[in-house]
XYZ file of C-alpha atoms in Angstrom:
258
model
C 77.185 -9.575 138.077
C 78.677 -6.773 135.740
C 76.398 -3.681 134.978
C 76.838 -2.237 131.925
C 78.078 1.745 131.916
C 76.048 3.744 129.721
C 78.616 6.275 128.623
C 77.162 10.160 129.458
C 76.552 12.093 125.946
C 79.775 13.990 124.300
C 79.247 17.022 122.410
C 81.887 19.503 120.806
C 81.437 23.393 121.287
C 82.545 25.500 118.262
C 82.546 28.992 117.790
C 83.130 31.173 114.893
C 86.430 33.618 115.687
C 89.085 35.552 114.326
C 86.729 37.902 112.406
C 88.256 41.124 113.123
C 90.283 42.881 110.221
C 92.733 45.676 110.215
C 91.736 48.149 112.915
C 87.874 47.185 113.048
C 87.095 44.323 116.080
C 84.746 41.887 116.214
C 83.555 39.742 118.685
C 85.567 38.776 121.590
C 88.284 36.134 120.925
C 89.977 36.403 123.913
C 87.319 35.731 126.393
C 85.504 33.359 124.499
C 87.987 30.458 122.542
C 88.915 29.176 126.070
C 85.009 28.155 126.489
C 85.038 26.205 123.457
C 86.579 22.940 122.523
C 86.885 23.829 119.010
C 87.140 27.180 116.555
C 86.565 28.333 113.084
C 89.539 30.871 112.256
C 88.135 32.909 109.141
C 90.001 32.943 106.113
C 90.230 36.788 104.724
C 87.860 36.816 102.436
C 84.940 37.278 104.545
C 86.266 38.740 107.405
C 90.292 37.811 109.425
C 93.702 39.147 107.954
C 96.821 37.505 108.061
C 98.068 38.948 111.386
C 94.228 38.186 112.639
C 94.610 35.027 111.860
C 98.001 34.317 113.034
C 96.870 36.000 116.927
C 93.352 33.900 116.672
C 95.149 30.298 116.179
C 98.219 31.376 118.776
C 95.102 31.974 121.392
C 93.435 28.305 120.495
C 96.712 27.055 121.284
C 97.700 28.488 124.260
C 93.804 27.513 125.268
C 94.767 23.906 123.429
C 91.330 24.401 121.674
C 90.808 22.619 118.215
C 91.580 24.855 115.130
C 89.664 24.766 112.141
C 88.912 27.349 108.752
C 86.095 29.013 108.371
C 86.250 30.017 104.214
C 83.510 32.031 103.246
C 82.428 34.283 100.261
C 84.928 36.721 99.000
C 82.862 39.680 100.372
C 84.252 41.972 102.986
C 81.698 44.518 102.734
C 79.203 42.026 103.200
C 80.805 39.841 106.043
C 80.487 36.974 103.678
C 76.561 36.852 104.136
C 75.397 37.746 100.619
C 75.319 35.073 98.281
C 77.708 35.186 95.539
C 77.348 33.411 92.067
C 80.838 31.560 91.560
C 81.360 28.955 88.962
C 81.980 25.863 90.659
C 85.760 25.658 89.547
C 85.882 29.330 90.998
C 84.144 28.145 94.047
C 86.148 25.171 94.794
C 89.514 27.544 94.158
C 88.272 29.982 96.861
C 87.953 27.420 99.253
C 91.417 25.656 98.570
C 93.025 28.811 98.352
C 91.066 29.779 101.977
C 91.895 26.618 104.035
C 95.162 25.780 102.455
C 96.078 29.272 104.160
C 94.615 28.336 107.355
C 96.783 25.472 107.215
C 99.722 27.046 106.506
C 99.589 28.913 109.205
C 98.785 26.550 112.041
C 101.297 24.055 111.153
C 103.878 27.011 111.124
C 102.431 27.716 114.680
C 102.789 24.029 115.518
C 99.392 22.922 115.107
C 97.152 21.245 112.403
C 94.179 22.050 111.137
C 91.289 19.640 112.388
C 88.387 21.003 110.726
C 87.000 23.295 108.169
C 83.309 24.798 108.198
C 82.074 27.174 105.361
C 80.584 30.848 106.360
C 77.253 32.792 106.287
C 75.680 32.634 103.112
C 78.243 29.989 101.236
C 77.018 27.875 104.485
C 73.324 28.267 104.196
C 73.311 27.553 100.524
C 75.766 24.502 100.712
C 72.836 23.328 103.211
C 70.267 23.202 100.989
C 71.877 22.793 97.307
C 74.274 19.897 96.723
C 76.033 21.724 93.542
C 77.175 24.263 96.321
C 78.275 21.456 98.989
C 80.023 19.917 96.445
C 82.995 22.305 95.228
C 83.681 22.687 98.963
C 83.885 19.176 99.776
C 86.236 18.593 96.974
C 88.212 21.577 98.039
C 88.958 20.131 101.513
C 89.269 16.480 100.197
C 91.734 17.577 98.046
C 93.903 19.644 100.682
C 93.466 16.760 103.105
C 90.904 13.488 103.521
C 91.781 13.853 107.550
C 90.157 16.848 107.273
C 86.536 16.771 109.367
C 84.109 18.718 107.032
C 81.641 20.761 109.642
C 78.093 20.936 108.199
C 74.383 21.708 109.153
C 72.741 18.788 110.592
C 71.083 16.489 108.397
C 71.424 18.635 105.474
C 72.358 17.924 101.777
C 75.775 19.329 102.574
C 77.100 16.219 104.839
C 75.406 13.890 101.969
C 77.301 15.123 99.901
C 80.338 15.536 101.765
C 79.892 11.745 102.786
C 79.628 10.868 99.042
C 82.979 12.631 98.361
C 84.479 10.099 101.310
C 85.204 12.786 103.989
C 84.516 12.166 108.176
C 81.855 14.937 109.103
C 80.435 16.249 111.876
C 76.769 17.508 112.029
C 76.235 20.760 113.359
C 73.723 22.393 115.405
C 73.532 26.051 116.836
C 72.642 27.341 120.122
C 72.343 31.235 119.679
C 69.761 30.645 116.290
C 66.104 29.469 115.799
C 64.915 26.570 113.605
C 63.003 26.137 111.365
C 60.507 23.075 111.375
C 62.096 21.630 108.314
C 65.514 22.047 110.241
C 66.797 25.180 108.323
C 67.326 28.361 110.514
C 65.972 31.285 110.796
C 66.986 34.072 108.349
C 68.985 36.527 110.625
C 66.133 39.428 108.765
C 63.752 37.758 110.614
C 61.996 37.233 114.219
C 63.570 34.916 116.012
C 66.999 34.203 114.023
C 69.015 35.385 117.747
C 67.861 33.764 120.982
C 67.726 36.883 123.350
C 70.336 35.800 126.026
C 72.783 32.904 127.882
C 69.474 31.355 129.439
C 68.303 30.394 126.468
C 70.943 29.647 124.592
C 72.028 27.494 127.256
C 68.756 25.769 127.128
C 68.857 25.019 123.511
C 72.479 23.559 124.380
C 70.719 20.852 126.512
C 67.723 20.027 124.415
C 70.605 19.494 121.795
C 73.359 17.246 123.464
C 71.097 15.669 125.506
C 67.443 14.890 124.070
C 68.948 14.830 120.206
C 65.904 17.686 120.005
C 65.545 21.054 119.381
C 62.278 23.905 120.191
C 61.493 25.499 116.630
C 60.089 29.596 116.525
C 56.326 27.783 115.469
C 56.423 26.110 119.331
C 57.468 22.583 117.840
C 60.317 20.480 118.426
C 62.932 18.872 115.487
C 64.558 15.298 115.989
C 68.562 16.048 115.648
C 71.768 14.649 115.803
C 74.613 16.465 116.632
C 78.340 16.249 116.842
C 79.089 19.685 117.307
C 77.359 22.967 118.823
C 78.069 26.316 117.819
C 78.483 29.658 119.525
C 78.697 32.404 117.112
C 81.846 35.129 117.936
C 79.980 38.073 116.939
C 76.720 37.496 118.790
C 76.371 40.114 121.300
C 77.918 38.493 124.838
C 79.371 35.600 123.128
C 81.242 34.587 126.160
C 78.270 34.770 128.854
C 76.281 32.672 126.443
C 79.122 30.217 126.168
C 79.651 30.321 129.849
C 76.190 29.229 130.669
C 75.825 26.707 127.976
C 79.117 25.072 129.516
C 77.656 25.538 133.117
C 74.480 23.696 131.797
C 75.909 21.170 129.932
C 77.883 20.151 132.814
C 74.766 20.205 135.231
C 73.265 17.577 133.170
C 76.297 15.258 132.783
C 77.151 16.152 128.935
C 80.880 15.783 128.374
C 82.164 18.287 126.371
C 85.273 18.016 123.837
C 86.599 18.395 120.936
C 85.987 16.479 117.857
């Protein structure tokens, strides 16, 4: 008699790195890409340098983690989460010019590029309004239709990215509150940062596991995930991933890279 094996759940574990510039640090790179399976190295325009880029993708090698670009905004000041007005041409320029760079680099490391998610506020708008999703996707297809194209779960962005015949991967966050229409929580607000590793770990779970996720009203939201991510700036970034990978583990969740 043969039993059928129900393969355990896979989930990938990104995190958003490389965002220090010049002499000012953020996050922390070094402890946290070798929790992850995969990483979004930011572009310059939001936040990263050249030389911040180059150490960032040398560390996801040497940790054989899963590079990716994380183009954003062209707002220092702002880290990339005020929303800018760009022309779509513009738009879709920023984000060739941002992952094309990306590229660059890693193959000149030895590495390619596996993945591109957008930043902050050119994220959360993409989400929700398809004439945003659409430059980037376009951007990407054009560098490269191998390219995975990162976006929020079940929003208009991985329609759209679908429509423009690119592989995705739906995204859901650990460290951030939902919404109950599936949006999250504006980082002004009460509730956009779970408080610790506990319950970001939690969130991990409910995710990979139960295809679910707790929203701030008390509810729960159906989702599908490919990928989970850890923000690198988060205060204790690497505790929180540590826990989510000790909890994923505990519940027989396989975690890799896309």
């Amino acid at each position: 008699m043969h039993h059928l094996r129900v393969a355990s759940p896979r989930i990938d574990l990104n995190a958003d790195v490389g965002e220090s510039f010049g002499p000012w640090r953020i996050g922390q790179d070094e402890q946290l890409v070798p929790l992850v399976t995969s990483v979004n190295v930011a572009c310059g325009f939001h936040a990263g340098d050249p030389l911040v880029i180059e150490s960032t993708i040398r560390l996801a090698v040497t940790a054989g983690v899963a590079v990716g670009a994380h183009p954003g905004y062209p707002d220092l000041q702002g880290f990339g989460r005020r929303a800018l007005d760009l022309p779509p041409t513009e738009l879709e320029a920023a984000v060739l010019y941002q992952v094309a760079a990306v590229a660059g680099i890693a193959r000149a490391l030895g590495t390619e590029l596996r993945h591109v998610k957008a930043h902050g506020a050119l994220y959360n708008r993409a989400a929700r309004d398809p004439s945003v999703a659409l430059p980037i996707a376009r951007a990407i297809r054009r560098l490269s239709a191998d390219l995975v194209f990162v976006g929020l779960a079940g929003s208009a962005m991985v329609t759209v990215a679908r429509e423009e015949g690119l592989r995705v991967a739906e995204e859901a966050f650990a460290d951030r509150g939902y919404r109950a229409d599936g949006s999250l929580v504006p980082r002004d607000q009460p509730g956009a940062l779970l408080p610790g590793p506990t319950e970001t770990a939690a969130h991990a779970v409910s995710i990979a596991r139960d295809g679910r996720v707790a929203t701030v009203d008390g509810g729960w939201l159906e989702l599908r995930a490919d990928t989970i991510c850890l923000h690198g700036d988060t205060p204790g970034a690497p505790e929180r991933a540590r826990a989510v990978r000790e909890a994923l583990a505990t519940v027989g969740v396989e975690v890799r890279a896309l």
